[in-house]
Coordinates of C-alpha atoms in Angstrom, one line a residue:
M168 CA -0.1 0.0 0.0
I169 CA 2.8 2.4 0.8
G170 CA 4.0 1.9 -2.9
F171 CA 1.4 4.5 -4.0
W172 CA 3.8 7.3 -2.9
Q173 CA 6.8 6.0 -4.6
N174 CA 8.0 8.7 -7.0
K175 CA 4.9 10.7 -6.7
K176 CA 5.5 14.4 -7.1
V177 CA 4.3 16.3 -4.2
F178 CA 4.4 20.2 -3.8
V179 CA 4.4 21.1 0.0
T180 CA 3.9 24.7 1.1
G181 CA 5.0 25.5 4.7
H182 CA 7.7 22.9 4.5
T183 CA 10.2 24.6 6.8
G184 CA 7.7 24.6 9.7
F185 CA 7.2 22.0 12.5
K186 CA 4.5 20.1 10.8
G187 CA 6.0 20.7 7.3
S188 CA 9.4 19.3 8.3
W189 CA 7.8 16.1 9.7
L190 CA 5.7 15.8 6.6
C191 CA 8.8 16.1 4.3
M192 CA 10.6 13.4 6.2
L193 CA 7.5 11.2 6.2
L194 CA 7.1 11.6 2.4
H195 CA 10.8 10.9 1.9
Q196 CA 10.4 7.7 3.8
L197 CA 7.5 6.8 1.5
G198 CA 9.6 7.5 -1.7
A199 CA 8.0 10.6 -2.8
K200 CA 9.7 13.5 -4.7
V201 CA 9.0 16.7 -2.8
V202 CA 9.4 20.4 -3.6
G203 CA 8.8 22.7 -0.6
Y204 CA 7.8 26.3 -0.8
A205 CA 8.0 28.4 2.4
L206 CA 9.7 31.2 4.2
N207 CA 12.8 30.5 6.2
P208 CA 12.3 28.3 9.3
P209 CA 10.1 30.4 11.7
T210 CA 12.1 29.5 14.9
T211 CA 15.7 29.0 16.0
P212 CA 16.5 26.3 16.6
S213 CA 14.2 24.6 14.1
L214 CA 13.3 21.0 13.2
F215 CA 13.9 21.8 9.6
E216 CA 17.5 22.7 10.2
L217 CA 18.3 20.2 13.0
C218 CA 17.1 17.3 10.8
Q219 CA 18.6 18.9 7.6
V220 CA 15.3 18.4 5.8
E221 CA 16.6 20.2 2.8
Q222 CA 18.8 17.4 1.8
L223 CA 15.7 15.2 1.5
L224 CA 14.0 17.4 -1.1
V225 CA 14.1 17.9 -4.9
K226 CA 14.2 21.6 -4.2
S227 CA 13.6 23.8 -1.2
V228 CA 12.1 27.3 -2.4
I229 CA 12.4 29.9 0.3
A230 CA 9.7 32.4 -0.7
D231 CA 6.5 34.0 0.4
I232 CA 3.0 32.5 -0.3
R233 CA 2.0 36.1 -1.0
D234 CA 4.3 36.1 -4.1
L235 CA 1.7 34.8 -6.6
E236 CA 4.0 35.0 -9.7
L237 CA 6.9 33.1 -8.0
L238 CA 4.5 30.5 -6.6
K239 CA 3.0 29.8 -10.0
K240 CA 6.5 29.7 -11.6
E241 CA 7.8 27.1 -9.1
M242 CA 4.6 24.9 -9.2
T243 CA 4.4 24.9 -13.0
A244 CA 8.1 24.1 -13.2
F245 CA 7.8 21.1 -11.0
Q246 CA 4.4 19.8 -12.4
P247 CA 3.3 18.0 -9.2
D248 CA 0.7 15.3 -8.9
I249 CA -0.3 16.4 -5.4
V250 CA -0.3 19.7 -3.6
I251 CA -0.4 19.9 0.2
H252 CA -0.9 23.5 1.4
M253 CA 0.3 24.2 5.0
A254 CA 1.9 27.6 4.6
A255 CA 0.3 29.8 7.3
Q256 CA 0.6 32.2 10.3
P257 CA -0.3 29.5 12.7
L258 CA -0.4 31.1 16.2
V259 CA -3.5 32.3 17.8
R260 CA -1.8 34.8 20.2
E261 CA 0.4 36.2 17.3
S262 CA -2.7 36.9 15.2
Y263 CA -3.9 39.4 17.8
Q264 CA -0.5 41.3 17.3
I265 CA -0.4 41.0 13.5
P266 CA -4.0 40.6 12.2
V267 CA -3.3 42.1 8.8
D268 CA -0.5 39.7 8.1
T269 CA -2.5 36.8 9.4
Y270 CA -5.3 37.4 7.0
A271 CA -2.9 38.2 4.1
I272 CA -1.1 34.9 4.6
N273 CA -3.9 32.6 5.6
V274 CA -6.6 33.9 3.2
M275 CA -4.9 35.5 0.3
G276 CA -2.2 32.7 0.6
T277 CA -4.9 30.3 -0.1
V278 CA -6.2 32.3 -3.0
H279 CA -2.6 32.4 -4.5
L280 CA -2.3 28.5 -3.9
F281 CA -5.4 27.7 -6.0
E282 CA -4.5 30.2 -8.6
A283 CA -1.2 28.3 -9.0
V284 CA -3.0 25.1 -9.2
R285 CA -5.3 26.5 -11.9
H286 CA -2.1 27.1 -14.0
T287 CA -0.5 23.7 -13.4
E288 CA -2.0 20.9 -15.6
S289 CA -0.4 18.1 -13.7
V290 CA -2.1 18.5 -10.4
R291 CA -4.7 15.9 -9.6
A292 CA -5.2 16.3 -5.9
V293 CA -5.0 19.3 -3.4
V294 CA -5.2 19.1 0.5
N295 CA -5.6 22.5 2.2
V296 CA -4.7 22.1 5.8
T297 CA -6.7 24.5 8.1
T298 CA -7.5 23.9 11.7
D299 CA -10.1 22.7 14.2
K300 CA -10.4 26.3 15.2
C301 CA -12.2 27.2 12.0
Y302 CA -15.5 26.2 13.5
D303 CA -17.8 28.6 15.4
N304 CA -16.9 27.4 18.8
K305 CA -19.8 27.2 21.2
E306 CA -17.6 25.4 23.8
W307 CA -20.0 22.5 24.0
A308 CA -19.2 19.1 25.3
W309 CA -19.5 17.1 22.0
G310 CA -17.2 17.1 18.9
Y311 CA -17.7 19.4 15.9
R312 CA -18.7 17.7 12.6
E313 CA -17.5 18.9 9.1
N314 CA -21.0 20.3 8.3
E315 CA -21.0 22.6 11.5
P316 CA -20.9 26.4 10.9
L317 CA -17.6 28.1 10.5
G318 CA -16.5 31.1 12.5
G319 CA -13.5 32.2 14.7
H320 CA -13.3 34.5 17.7
D321 CA -9.7 35.6 17.0
P322 CA -8.0 36.6 13.7
Y323 CA -6.2 33.3 13.3
S324 CA -9.4 31.1 13.7
S325 CA -11.4 33.6 11.5
S326 CA -8.7 33.5 8.9
K327 CA -8.7 29.7 8.7
A328 CA -12.5 29.8 8.4
C329 CA -12.0 32.1 5.5
S330 CA -9.5 29.8 3.9
E331 CA -12.1 27.1 4.0
L332 CA -14.6 29.4 2.3
V333 CA -11.9 30.3 -0.4
T334 CA -11.4 26.5 -0.9
S335 CA -15.1 25.9 -1.4
A336 CA -15.5 28.9 -3.8
Y337 CA -12.5 27.7 -6.0
R338 CA -13.9 24.2 -6.0
N339 CA -17.3 25.3 -7.1
S340 CA -16.2 28.0 -9.6
Y341 CA -13.1 26.2 -11.2
F342 CA -12.9 22.6 -10.1
H343 CA -16.7 21.6 -9.9
S344 CA -17.5 17.9 -9.6
D345 CA -19.7 18.1 -12.7
D346 CA -16.7 19.0 -14.7
Y347 CA -14.1 16.7 -13.2
D348 CA -13.6 14.9 -16.5
R349 CA -12.4 18.2 -17.9
H350 CA -10.2 19.6 -15.2
G351 CA -9.3 16.4 -13.3
V352 CA -8.6 18.2 -10.0
A353 CA -10.1 17.0 -6.6
I354 CA -9.8 19.4 -3.6
A355 CA -10.3 18.8 0.2
T356 CA -9.6 20.5 3.5
A357 CA -8.3 18.9 6.5
R358 CA -8.9 20.1 10.0
A359 CA -6.8 18.9 12.8
G360 CA -6.7 19.4 16.6
N361 CA -3.7 20.5 18.7
V362 CA -0.7 18.8 17.1
I363 CA 2.2 18.0 19.3
G364 CA 5.6 16.2 18.8
G365 CA 9.3 16.6 19.0
G366 CA 10.9 19.5 17.5
D367 CA 8.3 22.2 17.9
W368 CA 10.0 25.5 19.0
A369 CA 7.0 27.8 18.4
R370 CA 6.2 30.6 20.7
D371 CA 3.2 30.6 23.1
R372 CA 2.4 26.9 22.5
L373 CA 2.2 24.5 25.4
I374 CA 4.6 21.6 24.5
P375 CA 7.4 24.0 23.3
D376 CA 7.0 26.0 26.5
C377 CA 7.2 22.7 28.4
T378 CA 10.3 21.3 26.6
Q379 CA 12.2 24.5 26.7
S380 CA 11.6 25.0 30.5
L381 CA 12.5 21.3 31.1
L382 CA 15.7 21.8 29.1
A383 CA 16.6 24.9 31.1
G384 CA 15.7 23.2 34.4
E385 CA 13.1 25.9 35.1
P386 CA 9.4 25.5 36.2
I387 CA 6.9 25.5 33.4
T388 CA 4.6 28.5 33.4
I389 CA 1.0 27.8 32.2
R390 CA -1.6 30.4 31.3
N391 CA -4.9 28.4 31.0
P392 CA -4.6 25.3 33.2
H393 CA -8.3 24.2 32.6
S394 CA -8.4 24.6 28.8
I395 CA -9.2 21.3 27.1
R396 CA -7.9 20.5 23.7
P397 CA -7.9 17.4 21.4
W398 CA -4.1 16.7 21.7
Q399 CA -2.6 14.4 19.1
H400 CA 0.9 13.5 17.8
V401 CA 1.9 15.2 14.6
L402 CA 2.1 11.9 12.7
E403 CA -1.6 11.3 13.3
P404 CA -2.9 14.2 11.2
L405 CA -0.2 13.9 8.6
S406 CA -1.2 10.3 8.0
G407 CA -4.8 11.6 7.6
Y408 CA -3.6 14.2 5.1
L409 CA -1.8 11.6 3.0
C410 CA -4.7 9.3 3.2
I411 CA -7.1 11.8 1.9
A412 CA -4.7 12.9 -0.7
R413 CA -4.5 9.4 -2.0
K414 CA -8.1 9.1 -2.1
L415 CA -8.5 12.3 -4.0
Y416 CA -5.9 11.1 -6.5
E417 CA -7.4 7.7 -7.0
S418 CA -11.1 8.4 -6.7
G419 CA -11.5 12.1 -7.6
V420 CA -14.3 14.2 -6.4
T421 CA -15.8 11.4 -4.2
Y422 CA -13.7 12.6 -1.4
A423 CA -13.5 16.3 -2.3
E424 CA -14.8 17.9 0.9
A425 CA -13.8 18.7 4.5
W426 CA -12.4 16.1 6.9
N427 CA -11.7 16.2 10.6
F428 CA -8.6 14.4 12.0
G429 CA -8.4 14.2 15.7
P430 CA -7.8 12.0 18.6
E431 CA -10.1 9.7 20.6
D432 CA -12.3 11.4 23.1
S433 CA -10.2 10.2 26.1
D434 CA -7.2 12.2 24.8
A435 CA -9.0 15.5 25.1
K436 CA -7.2 16.6 28.3
P437 CA -6.8 19.9 30.2
V438 CA -3.5 21.8 29.9
E439 CA -2.5 21.2 33.5
W440 CA -2.9 17.4 33.0
I441 CA -0.5 17.6 30.0
V442 CA 2.0 19.6 32.0
R443 CA 1.9 17.3 35.0
K444 CA 2.4 14.2 32.8
M445 CA 5.5 15.9 31.0
C446 CA 7.0 16.7 34.5
E447 CA 6.5 13.0 35.6
K448 CA 8.1 11.7 32.5
W449 CA 11.2 13.9 32.5
Q450 CA 14.3 12.4 34.0
G451 CA 15.1 14.7 36.8
S452 CA 13.3 17.3 39.0
A453 CA 10.5 19.3 37.1
G454 CA 7.6 21.4 38.2
Y455 CA 5.3 24.1 37.0
L456 CA 3.6 27.2 38.2
I457 CA 0.2 28.8 37.0
A458 CA 0.5 32.4 35.8
D459 CA -1.9 35.1 36.9
G460 CA -4.8 36.4 34.8
G461 CA -4.8 39.0 32.1
H462 CA -4.6 36.8 29.1
L463 CA -6.0 37.0 25.6
H464 CA -9.0 35.1 24.8
E465 CA -8.4 31.4 23.9
A466 CA -11.2 28.8 23.7
T467 CA -11.6 26.8 26.8
Y468 CA -13.1 23.6 25.2
L469 CA -12.8 22.3 21.7
K470 CA -13.2 18.8 20.3
L471 CA -13.6 17.2 16.9
D472 CA -16.0 14.5 15.7
C473 CA -13.8 12.3 13.3
S474 CA -16.6 9.8 12.6
K475 CA -16.5 10.6 8.9
A476 CA -12.8 10.0 8.4
M477 CA -13.0 6.8 10.5
Q478 CA -15.9 5.3 8.4
Q479 CA -15.1 6.6 5.0
L480 CA -11.4 6.6 5.0
N481 CA -10.7 3.8 7.4
W482 CA -8.5 6.4 9.3
T483 CA -8.2 6.0 13.0
P484 CA -5.8 7.5 15.5
R485 CA -3.2 5.0 16.6
W486 CA -1.0 6.7 19.3
D487 CA -2.9 7.6 22.4
L488 CA -1.8 10.7 24.3
N489 CA 0.5 8.9 26.7
Q490 CA 2.5 7.4 23.8
A491 CA 2.6 10.9 22.1
L492 CA 4.1 12.4 25.2
D493 CA 6.6 9.6 25.5
S494 CA 7.8 10.3 22.0
I495 CA 8.2 14.0 22.8
I496 CA 10.2 13.2 25.8
E497 CA 12.4 10.8 23.8
W498 CA 13.0 13.4 21.1
T499 CA 13.8 16.2 23.7
Q500 CA 16.2 13.9 25.6
A501 CA 17.9 13.1 22.2
Y502 CA 18.2 16.8 21.5
K503 CA 19.8 17.4 24.9
N504 CA 22.2 14.7 24.4
G505 CA 23.3 15.8 20.9
S506 CA 22.0 12.7 19.1
D507 CA 21.2 12.3 15.4
L508 CA 17.7 13.9 15.4
R509 CA 16.8 13.0 11.8
S510 CA 17.3 9.3 12.8
V511 CA 15.1 9.8 15.8
C512 CA 12.4 11.2 13.6
F513 CA 12.7 8.3 11.1
N514 CA 12.7 5.7 14.0
Q515 CA 9.4 7.2 15.3
I516 CA 8.0 7.4 11.8
N517 CA 8.9 3.8 11.1
H518 CA 7.4 2.7 14.5
Y519 CA 4.2 4.6 13.8
F520 CA 4.0 3.1 10.2
Q521 CA 4.2 -0.4 11.7
Q522 CA 0.6 0.3 12.9
T523 CA -0.7 2.5 10.1
A524 CA 1.0 1.5 6.8
E525 CA -2.3 0.0 5.4
R526 CA -3.8 3.4 5.4
L527 CA -1.4 5.2 3.2

């Protein structure tokens, strides 16, 4: 089953980021040929540089998703089979500080992506990665389904809801299912929960805050201890993205819609629970403290209903939260000890694939 990806040409935007770097390493392991398009890595250090991901690619294009002409040029030059769009301003708290850039990147970046696809005859499947935060969050106890209303309290969440609407508009206007025999392009969106894993150095994200404090021997500071999120290891949604990309490529518009990829309900845990587990798993003394109030608004409760992906794609989460946290501790200890981090990632990918290879 993994043979599907052998020599497939995949154009990945956002390849220098945390999720993008993991995706490029995953695709390399599957035998795909990858061109990446993104700005320089957003953090120092970065997973992209630590694992020398550029060496695994056909080409790494360091450029802005807002540069439409260059994006079209690079995509048409490569003539990819599949496009996976992850370039974004991905942080809720930063979106409050730079709302204009957030909308320009996340909304117009999506427009530019589809304009480039329109000019690239080889493309057969496009997966636009958005977020679970694109829903109009009522903070209710049950998971959101793909047909729930879109919304967003903050600029980031709102911009991702807009990206979903842009995708729908382009699908209806230029890649309609009734005209599939003519254009041959199938488009889906993918909505994932709070993605965690080794090598994430982003600001104002829980796991990076934890690992950096643990490495420094300092107490972890948490802002919203009671906020509940659908935590999942980064390989979980990535396997979902590849699963839907394959379905789009092989079956066309049958799967050209929105898809949720999230963990089991039991892995929706409060922030304080995550931090306490991280401290318990770390070798050596570790602790945490809760910061005083005055924080920007962030949702307290958010959960996805992934029944559609489980039933129609045969996709299921395979690593529970405890295993995901173990893998993060393993990766962080390897970083602390100066180990070969690309090998650590490849080993974790191979371990995950032993359980999930039939889906890809």
